[in-house]
CSV table of C-alpha atoms in Angstrom, one decimal:
chain,number,residue,atom,x,y,z
L,1,UNK,CA,19.9,154.4,165.4
L,2,UNK,CA,19.8,155.8,168.9
L,3,UNK,CA,19.5,159.4,169.1
L,4,UNK,CA,22.8,161.0,170.9
L,5,UNK,CA,22.4,164.2,173.1
L,6,UNK,CA,23.5,167.3,171.2
L,7,UNK,CA,25.9,168.2,174.1
L,8,UNK,CA,27.6,164.8,173.8
L,9,UNK,CA,27.9,165.4,170.1
L,10,UNK,CA,29.6,168.7,170.8
L,11,UNK,CA,31.9,167.2,173.3
L,12,UNK,CA,32.9,164.4,170.8
L,13,UNK,CA,33.3,166.8,168.0
L,14,UNK,CA,35.5,169.1,170.2
L,15,UNK,CA,37.8,166.2,170.7
L,16,UNK,CA,38.1,165.2,167.0
L,17,UNK,CA,38.3,168.8,165.4
L,18,UNK,CA,40.2,172.0,165.9
L,19,UNK,CA,38.0,173.9,163.5
L,20,UNK,CA,34.8,175.7,164.7
L,21,UNK,CA,33.3,175.5,161.2
L,22,UNK,CA,33.9,171.8,160.8
L,23,UNK,CA,32.4,171.2,164.4
L,24,UNK,CA,29.3,173.2,163.3
L,25,UNK,CA,29.0,171.4,160.1
L,26,UNK,CA,29.3,168.0,161.5
L,27,UNK,CA,26.9,168.9,164.3
L,28,UNK,CA,24.1,169.6,161.7
L,29,UNK,CA,25.0,166.4,159.9
L,30,UNK,CA,24.3,164.4,163.1
L,31,UNK,CA,21.2,166.8,164.2
L,32,UNK,CA,19.7,168.3,160.9
L,33,UNK,CA,16.5,168.9,162.9
L,34,UNK,CA,18.1,171.3,165.2
L,35,UNK,CA,18.6,175.1,164.8
L,36,UNK,CA,21.5,177.5,165.4
L,37,UNK,CA,20.0,178.3,168.8
L,38,UNK,CA,20.3,174.6,169.9
L,39,UNK,CA,23.7,174.3,168.6
L,40,UNK,CA,24.8,177.4,170.6
L,41,UNK,CA,23.2,176.1,173.8
L,42,UNK,CA,24.8,172.7,173.3
L,43,UNK,CA,28.2,174.5,172.8
L,44,UNK,CA,27.7,176.6,176.0
L,45,UNK,CA,26.8,173.6,178.1
L,46,UNK,CA,29.8,171.7,176.6
L,47,UNK,CA,32.0,174.7,177.5
L,48,UNK,CA,30.8,174.6,181.2
L,49,UNK,CA,31.5,170.8,181.3
L,50,UNK,CA,35.1,171.0,180.2
L,51,UNK,CA,35.7,174.1,182.2
L,52,UNK,CA,36.6,176.6,179.7
L,53,UNK,CA,35.1,180.1,179.4
L,54,UNK,CA,34.5,181.6,176.0
L,55,UNK,CA,37.2,184.2,176.6
L,56,UNK,CA,39.7,181.6,177.1
L,57,UNK,CA,39.2,180.2,173.5
L,58,UNK,CA,40.8,183.2,171.9
């Protein structure tokens, strides 16, 4: 199975899920070898790509 970039994973999950806990859980199902810092970095880049600032999420 081809390895998918963590950023792509986050972008796909955001399209499918509304719940942040579900996004995190599914991210680690896809990338069990990555840590929390890698998840947060992928989320940060994904937010930049879709044009949202963290403050707009609240």
